[in-house]
């Protein structure tokens, strides 16, 4: 028994010794990296302020006359940020800036180069630690340049992204970086109110409609000419295949998905998504088709030959999850921020809104959300089908290990959380049916 005990103790000592050596080696590397970063900053960025051994900040533009709404960012805020990540040698590895992407030769017309919307959570899991700490020193319109050690950046994973936001080269593990032109574009406490207001304003300006014209809370829909002469509802022909052409846009006009040849050629310079989308009428009527909620509502009472246009908030689209960008190769490697965004958004919804069914309760009634129906619609945010619904036909998707894909550069852009959507949906007439001349009275 004593022998066994001595053996166990000896094993524990060896294990602790190995762990101690490994820890000491890691600490030594960290100290060497921090010393290298400090020397580089002293030589190349002498005006940068030292925040700690892992982070230096250099102010490019500062809001020196802040208004009442220009407070410092706090935990719990949603922020919209723009930035370009570089190595100390100047090689771009990640950017949200279209002009930088064009210069780097990584620009793609499939990518929506826009500020990134992320949530300030505690603990931070949505962004680089350096960005997180810098934001708490910033106000709206502030621009800084950050110099970060790898422990405040991408750490042991490095970063590689081929879905539009990546640079020419991938970042290796444990490499310090520069976050250049890190801009706080905007921040908000509640993006739900923001997107509601944005949709109402856009529809009023472009379609002349008011909130009273919605068919559901924050859901606008219109039937446009030319109208079918014979209105056969989809439900009246359950054995039919419904053929649909469509174009999906963001409020700024960016086309994120379409299968219309002329629009693809004009926007993307080529056709990558040919032919109509085909859905079984029985699936549409039976509500078993895997499309976003906004499409289900639009097509519920639709007829063959209809031209429908819709504008709606994210509760009917991709919700608080959004949809990750993808490419034909999809080889992104990193502490993937889109993944962390998703995890954190779920945490946010559970913490602030009480999880499933919690929205529209105590918090919702105080702000009037219950009257807008979010207690039911925001359950859509938890539906994992929203990652693989209609969106993604522009070249995204997944493959098995046995399949081979040629990387032709096609990507589908990300759809950010709380992103309102606009769709034009064209349902082809049943063969032999006709539509009236749009010039007829």
Coordinates of C-alpha atoms in Angstrom, one line a residue:
X1 CA 0.0 0.0 0.0
X2 CA 2.9 2.4 0.9
X3 CA 4.5 1.6 -2.4
X4 CA 1.3 2.5 -4.3
X5 CA 1.0 5.7 -2.3
X6 CA 4.7 6.7 -3.0
X7 CA 4.0 5.9 -6.7
X8 CA 1.0 8.2 -6.7
X9 CA 2.8 11.0 -5.0
X10 CA 5.8 10.7 -7.3
X11 CA 3.5 10.8 -10.3
X12 CA 1.8 13.9 -9.0
X13 CA 5.1 15.6 -8.5
X14 CA 6.2 14.8 -12.0
X15 CA 2.9 16.1 -13.4
X16 CA 3.2 19.3 -11.4
X17 CA 6.8 19.8 -12.6
X18 CA 5.8 19.3 -16.2
X19 CA 2.8 21.7 -15.8
X20 CA 5.1 24.3 -14.1
X21 CA 7.7 24.1 -16.9
X22 CA 5.0 24.4 -19.5
X23 CA 3.5 27.4 -17.7
X24 CA 7.0 29.0 -17.3
X25 CA 7.7 28.5 -21.0
X26 CA 4.4 30.1 -22.0
X27 CA 5.0 33.1 -19.6
X28 CA 8.5 33.5 -21.1
X29 CA 7.1 33.7 -24.6
X30 CA 4.4 36.2 -23.6
X31 CA 7.0 38.4 -21.9
X32 CA 9.2 38.2 -25.0
X33 CA 6.3 39.1 -27.3
X34 CA 5.2 42.0 -25.1
X35 CA 8.8 43.3 -25.0
X36 CA 9.0 43.1 -28.8
X37 CA 5.6 45.0 -29.1
X38 CA 6.8 47.6 -26.7
X39 CA 10.0 48.2 -28.7
X40 CA 8.1 48.4 -32.0
X41 CA 5.6 50.9 -30.6
X42 CA 8.3 53.1 -29.1
X43 CA 10.0 53.2 -32.6
X44 CA 7.0 53.4 -34.9
X45 CA 4.2 54.9 -32.8
X46 CA 5.7 57.1 -30.1
X47 CA 2.4 58.9 -29.6
X48 CA 0.6 55.8 -28.6
X49 CA -0.6 55.5 -25.0
X50 CA 0.3 52.4 -23.0
X51 CA -2.9 50.9 -21.5
X52 CA -1.1 47.7 -20.2
X53 CA 1.6 45.4 -21.4
X54 CA -0.7 43.9 -24.0
X55 CA -2.3 47.1 -25.4
X56 CA -1.4 50.5 -26.7
X57 CA -3.9 53.1 -28.1
X58 CA -3.3 56.0 -30.5
X59 CA -6.0 58.6 -31.0
X60 CA -6.6 59.5 -34.7
X61 CA -9.8 61.5 -34.2
X62 CA -11.5 62.3 -31.0
X63 CA -15.0 63.6 -30.3
X64 CA -13.9 66.8 -28.4
X65 CA -17.4 68.3 -28.3
X66 CA -19.7 65.4 -27.3
X67 CA -23.4 65.9 -27.1
X68 CA -25.7 64.5 -24.5
X69 CA -26.1 61.3 -26.4
X70 CA -22.3 60.9 -27.0
X71 CA -21.6 59.1 -23.7
X72 CA -18.8 56.6 -23.3
X73 CA -19.6 53.0 -24.4
X74 CA -20.7 50.8 -21.5
X75 CA -21.2 47.1 -21.0
X76 CA -24.7 46.3 -22.3
X77 CA -24.5 48.5 -25.3
X78 CA -24.6 47.4 -28.9
X79 CA -21.9 49.0 -31.0
X80 CA -21.3 49.5 -34.7
X81 CA -17.6 49.4 -35.5
X82 CA -15.4 49.6 -38.5
X83 CA -11.7 48.6 -38.6
X84 CA -8.8 47.0 -40.5
X85 CA -6.5 44.5 -38.8
X86 CA -2.9 44.4 -39.9
X87 CA 0.3 42.7 -38.9
X88 CA 3.1 44.9 -37.6
X89 CA 4.6 44.6 -41.1
X90 CA 1.4 46.2 -42.6
X91 CA -0.1 43.0 -44.1
X92 CA -3.9 43.2 -44.0
X93 CA -5.6 40.2 -42.5
X94 CA -9.2 41.5 -41.9
X95 CA -11.1 44.6 -42.9
X96 CA -14.6 46.0 -42.9
X97 CA -13.5 48.8 -45.3
X98 CA -14.4 48.4 -48.9
X99 CA -11.7 50.7 -50.1
X100 CA -9.0 48.7 -48.2
X101 CA -10.4 45.5 -49.7
X102 CA -10.2 47.0 -53.2
X103 CA -6.6 48.1 -52.7
X104 CA -5.7 44.6 -51.3
X105 CA -7.3 42.9 -54.2
X106 CA -9.7 41.0 -51.9
X107 CA -12.9 43.0 -52.8
X108 CA -15.9 41.0 -53.8
X109 CA -19.3 42.4 -54.9
X110 CA -20.9 39.7 -52.9
X111 CA -19.7 41.2 -49.6
X112 CA -21.6 43.9 -47.7
X113 CA -18.8 46.1 -46.4
X114 CA -20.6 47.8 -43.5
X115 CA -19.9 48.5 -39.8
X116 CA -20.1 45.4 -37.6
X117 CA -22.8 45.2 -35.0
X118 CA -21.6 43.6 -31.8
X119 CA -22.8 43.4 -28.2
X120 CA -20.7 44.6 -25.2
X121 CA -21.0 41.7 -22.8
X122 CA -19.3 40.9 -19.6
X123 CA -17.4 38.7 -19.9
X124 CA -16.3 39.6 -23.4
X125 CA -16.7 36.9 -26.1
X126 CA -17.8 39.0 -29.1
X127 CA -14.6 40.8 -30.2
X128 CA -10.9 41.1 -29.6
X129 CA -10.1 41.9 -26.0
X130 CA -8.2 45.0 -27.2
X131 CA -11.3 46.3 -29.1
X132 CA -13.4 45.6 -26.0
X133 CA -11.3 47.6 -23.7
X134 CA -10.7 50.4 -26.2
X135 CA -14.5 50.8 -26.8
X136 CA -15.0 51.6 -23.1
X137 CA -12.8 54.7 -23.6
X138 CA -14.5 55.8 -26.8
X139 CA -17.5 58.0 -27.8
X140 CA -19.4 58.1 -31.1
X141 CA -17.2 59.0 -34.1
X142 CA -14.0 58.4 -32.2
X143 CA -11.2 56.8 -34.3
X144 CA -8.2 55.0 -32.7
X145 CA -5.4 52.8 -33.8
X146 CA -4.7 49.9 -31.5
X147 CA -1.4 47.9 -31.0
X148 CA -2.2 44.6 -29.5
X149 CA -0.3 41.5 -28.3
X150 CA -1.6 38.2 -29.5
X151 CA -3.3 37.6 -26.1
X152 CA -5.4 40.7 -26.7
X153 CA -6.0 39.7 -30.4
X154 CA -6.3 36.3 -32.0
X155 CA -4.1 34.4 -29.6
X156 CA -3.0 30.8 -30.3
X157 CA -5.6 30.4 -33.2
X158 CA -4.5 33.1 -35.6
X159 CA -7.0 34.3 -38.2
X160 CA -7.9 33.4 -41.7
X161 CA -11.0 34.5 -43.6
X162 CA -12.0 33.9 -47.2
X163 CA -15.5 35.2 -47.1
X164 CA -14.9 38.8 -48.1
X165 CA -13.5 40.4 -45.1
X166 CA -10.1 38.7 -45.1
X167 CA -6.9 40.1 -46.4
X168 CA -4.3 38.6 -48.8
X169 CA -2.7 36.5 -46.0
X170 CA -3.7 34.6 -43.0
X171 CA -2.5 35.6 -39.6
X172 CA -0.3 33.0 -37.8
X173 CA -0.8 32.1 -34.2
X174 CA 0.6 34.2 -31.4
X175 CA 1.3 37.3 -33.6
X176 CA 0.7 40.9 -32.4
X177 CA -1.5 43.0 -34.6
X178 CA -2.5 46.6 -35.4
X179 CA -6.3 47.4 -35.4
X180 CA -6.2 50.4 -37.7
X181 CA -8.9 53.0 -38.1
X182 CA -10.9 51.4 -35.4
X183 CA -14.0 53.6 -35.6
X184 CA -17.0 53.7 -33.2
X185 CA -19.6 54.5 -35.9
X186 CA -22.6 54.3 -33.5
X187 CA -23.9 52.6 -30.4
X188 CA -27.3 51.9 -29.0
X189 CA -29.0 50.4 -26.0
X190 CA -31.8 48.6 -27.9
X191 CA -31.4 47.7 -31.6
X192 CA -34.9 46.4 -31.8
X193 CA -36.3 50.0 -31.5
X194 CA -33.6 51.1 -33.9
X195 CA -34.6 48.7 -36.7
X196 CA -38.3 49.3 -36.2
X197 CA -37.7 53.0 -36.8
X198 CA -35.4 52.3 -39.7
X199 CA -38.0 50.2 -41.5
X200 CA -40.9 52.6 -40.9
X201 CA -38.8 55.5 -42.2
X202 CA -37.6 53.6 -45.3
X203 CA -41.0 52.5 -46.2
X204 CA -42.5 55.9 -45.7
X205 CA -39.8 57.5 -47.9
X206 CA -39.8 54.8 -50.7
X207 CA -43.3 53.4 -50.7
X208 CA -45.4 56.1 -49.1
X209 CA -46.7 53.8 -46.4
X210 CA -47.2 54.3 -42.7
X211 CA -47.2 51.9 -39.8
X212 CA -51.0 51.6 -40.0
X213 CA -50.4 50.0 -43.4
X214 CA -48.6 47.0 -42.0
X215 CA -50.3 43.6 -42.3
X216 CA -48.5 42.4 -39.1
X217 CA -46.4 44.3 -36.6
X218 CA -43.5 45.9 -38.5
X219 CA -44.3 43.8 -41.6
X220 CA -45.1 45.7 -44.8
X221 CA -46.4 44.0 -47.9
X222 CA -47.8 45.1 -51.3
X223 CA -49.1 43.3 -54.3
X224 CA -47.9 45.0 -57.5
X225 CA -49.0 45.0 -61.1
X226 CA -49.1 43.3 -63.6
X227 CA -51.8 41.2 -61.9
X228 CA -52.7 37.7 -63.1
X229 CA -56.0 37.6 -65.1
X230 CA -56.9 34.4 -63.4
X231 CA -56.0 34.4 -59.7
X232 CA -55.3 30.8 -58.8
X233 CA -54.2 30.6 -55.2
X234 CA -51.2 28.4 -54.4
X235 CA -53.6 26.5 -52.0
X236 CA -55.9 25.6 -54.9
X237 CA -53.2 23.6 -56.7
X238 CA -51.5 21.6 -54.0
X239 CA -49.9 19.2 -56.5
X240 CA -48.1 22.1 -58.2
X241 CA -44.5 23.3 -58.0
X242 CA -44.3 27.0 -57.2
X243 CA -41.6 28.6 -59.2
X244 CA -40.2 31.9 -57.8
X245 CA -37.8 34.6 -58.8
X246 CA -36.7 37.0 -56.1
X247 CA -34.3 39.7 -55.1
X248 CA -33.3 40.4 -51.4
X249 CA -31.9 43.7 -50.4
X250 CA -30.8 45.5 -47.2
X251 CA -32.2 49.0 -46.5
X252 CA -29.2 50.6 -48.1
X253 CA -30.0 48.9 -51.4
X254 CA -27.3 46.2 -51.2
X255 CA -28.4 43.0 -53.0
X256 CA -27.5 40.1 -50.8
X257 CA -29.3 37.4 -52.7
X258 CA -31.1 37.0 -56.0
X259 CA -31.8 34.5 -58.8
X260 CA -32.7 37.0 -61.4
X261 CA -30.1 36.9 -64.3
X262 CA -30.2 40.6 -65.2
X263 CA -29.7 41.8 -61.6
X264 CA -26.9 39.3 -61.0
X265 CA -25.1 40.5 -64.2
X266 CA -25.5 44.1 -63.2
X267 CA -24.5 43.7 -59.5
X268 CA -22.1 40.7 -59.5
X269 CA -20.9 40.8 -63.1
X270 CA -21.9 37.2 -63.7
X271 CA -24.7 34.7 -63.1
X272 CA -24.1 32.3 -60.2
X273 CA -27.7 31.3 -59.3
X274 CA -29.6 30.1 -62.3
X275 CA -33.3 29.3 -62.6
X276 CA -36.3 29.9 -60.4
X277 CA -36.5 28.7 -56.8
X278 CA -38.9 25.7 -56.8
X279 CA -41.1 25.0 -53.8
X280 CA -43.9 22.4 -53.4
X281 CA -47.2 24.1 -53.1
X282 CA -48.3 21.5 -50.5
X283 CA -45.2 22.4 -48.3
X284 CA -46.0 26.1 -48.5
X285 CA -49.6 25.6 -47.5
X286 CA -48.8 23.1 -44.9
X287 CA -46.1 25.4 -43.4
X288 CA -43.4 22.7 -43.7
X289 CA -41.2 24.5 -46.1
X290 CA -37.9 25.8 -44.7
X291 CA -37.9 29.5 -45.5
X292 CA -37.8 32.5 -43.3
X293 CA -40.9 33.6 -41.5
X294 CA -41.3 36.7 -43.8
X295 CA -41.6 34.4 -46.8
X296 CA -44.1 32.2 -45.1
X297 CA -46.3 35.3 -44.4
X298 CA -45.9 36.7 -47.9
X299 CA -46.7 33.4 -49.7
X300 CA -49.5 32.2 -47.3
X301 CA -52.3 33.6 -49.5
X302 CA -50.4 34.3 -52.6
X303 CA -51.5 33.4 -56.1
X304 CA -49.6 32.1 -59.2
X305 CA -48.5 35.2 -61.2
X306 CA -48.3 37.5 -58.2
X307 CA -45.5 40.1 -57.8
X308 CA -45.1 40.7 -54.0
X309 CA -42.8 43.2 -52.3
X310 CA -42.1 43.1 -48.6
X311 CA -40.1 45.0 -46.0
X312 CA -39.9 43.7 -42.5
X313 CA -37.8 43.7 -39.3
X314 CA -35.4 40.9 -38.4
X315 CA -37.9 39.0 -36.3
X316 CA -39.4 37.8 -39.6
X317 CA -35.9 37.2 -41.1
X318 CA -32.7 36.1 -39.5
X319 CA -33.3 37.6 -36.1
X320 CA -30.7 38.0 -33.4
X321 CA -28.6 35.3 -35.0
X322 CA -28.1 36.8 -38.4
X323 CA -26.5 34.5 -41.0
X324 CA -22.8 34.0 -41.3
X325 CA -20.9 34.8 -44.5
X326 CA -19.7 31.8 -46.6
X327 CA -17.7 31.1 -49.7
X328 CA -17.3 28.1 -52.0
X329 CA -14.2 27.1 -50.0
X330 CA -15.3 28.3 -46.5
X331 CA -11.9 27.9 -44.9
X332 CA -12.0 30.6 -42.3
X333 CA -10.0 29.8 -39.2
X334 CA -9.8 31.9 -36.1
X335 CA -11.4 32.7 -32.9
X336 CA -14.3 33.2 -35.2
X337 CA -16.1 36.4 -34.2
X338 CA -19.3 35.4 -36.0
X339 CA -19.4 32.3 -33.9
X340 CA -18.9 34.2 -30.7
X341 CA -21.5 36.7 -31.8
X342 CA -24.0 34.0 -32.1
X343 CA -23.2 32.4 -28.7
X344 CA -23.2 35.8 -27.1
X345 CA -26.5 36.9 -28.7
X346 CA -28.1 33.8 -27.2
X347 CA -26.6 34.7 -23.8
X348 CA -27.9 38.3 -24.2
X349 CA -31.4 37.2 -25.1
X350 CA -31.5 34.8 -22.1
X351 CA -30.1 37.3 -19.7
X352 CA -32.1 40.4 -20.7
X353 CA -35.3 39.0 -22.2
X354 CA -35.9 35.9 -20.1
X355 CA -35.2 33.4 -22.9
X356 CA -37.9 31.7 -24.9
X357 CA -41.2 33.3 -24.3
X358 CA -39.7 35.9 -22.0
X359 CA -39.8 38.8 -24.5
X360 CA -43.0 40.8 -24.2
X361 CA -43.2 39.9 -20.5
X362 CA -41.9 42.1 -17.7
X363 CA -39.3 43.9 -19.8
X364 CA -41.5 43.9 -22.9
X365 CA -44.6 45.3 -21.2
X366 CA -42.6 48.2 -19.8
X367 CA -41.4 49.3 -23.2
X368 CA -44.5 48.4 -25.1
X369 CA -43.0 45.5 -27.1
X370 CA -45.8 43.2 -26.1
X371 CA -48.2 45.3 -28.2
X372 CA -46.0 44.7 -31.2
X373 CA -46.2 41.0 -30.9
X374 CA -42.6 40.4 -30.2
X375 CA -43.5 38.0 -27.4
X376 CA -44.2 35.4 -30.2
X377 CA -42.2 36.6 -33.2
X378 CA -38.9 36.8 -31.3
X379 CA -39.1 33.1 -30.7
X380 CA -37.8 33.0 -34.3
X381 CA -34.4 34.0 -33.1
X382 CA -34.0 30.6 -31.5
X383 CA -34.9 28.6 -34.6
X384 CA -31.7 27.1 -35.8
X385 CA -33.3 26.6 -39.3
X386 CA -32.6 30.3 -39.8
X387 CA -29.0 29.5 -40.6
X388 CA -29.9 27.2 -43.5
X389 CA -33.2 28.5 -44.9
X390 CA -33.5 30.3 -48.2
X391 CA -30.4 32.3 -47.8
X392 CA -27.1 30.8 -48.9
X393 CA -28.0 29.8 -52.4
X394 CA -25.5 32.3 -53.8
X395 CA -22.6 29.9 -53.4
X396 CA -22.5 29.2 -49.7
X397 CA -23.3 26.0 -47.9
X398 CA -21.4 23.1 -46.5
X399 CA -19.8 19.9 -47.9
X400 CA -18.7 16.5 -46.7
X401 CA -15.1 15.6 -46.4
X402 CA -15.4 13.6 -49.6
X403 CA -16.7 16.4 -51.7
X404 CA -14.4 18.8 -53.6
X405 CA -15.2 22.4 -54.4
X406 CA -13.4 24.7 -56.7
X407 CA -12.8 28.0 -55.0
X408 CA -14.2 30.4 -57.6
X409 CA -14.4 33.3 -55.2
X410 CA -18.2 33.2 -54.8
X411 CA -19.3 34.3 -51.3
X412 CA -22.6 35.0 -49.7
X413 CA -22.4 38.1 -47.4
X414 CA -23.2 38.0 -43.8
X415 CA -26.6 39.1 -42.6
X416 CA -26.0 40.9 -39.3
X417 CA -28.2 40.6 -36.3
X418 CA -31.3 42.9 -36.2
X419 CA -31.0 43.4 -40.0
X420 CA -34.3 44.4 -41.7
X421 CA -34.8 42.9 -45.1
X422 CA -36.6 43.9 -48.3
X423 CA -37.8 41.3 -50.8
X424 CA -39.3 41.4 -54.3
X425 CA -40.9 38.0 -55.0
X426 CA -42.2 37.0 -58.4
X427 CA -44.3 33.9 -58.6
X428 CA -44.5 32.5 -62.1
X429 CA -48.0 31.9 -63.5
X430 CA -49.2 28.4 -63.9
X431 CA -48.4 27.3 -67.5
X432 CA -51.0 28.6 -69.9
X433 CA -52.2 31.4 -67.5
X434 CA -51.6 35.0 -68.4
X435 CA -51.2 38.3 -66.6
X436 CA -52.9 41.6 -67.5
X437 CA -51.0 44.4 -69.2
X438 CA -49.7 46.7 -66.5
X439 CA -50.8 49.7 -68.6
X440 CA -54.5 48.6 -68.6
X441 CA -56.8 50.5 -66.3

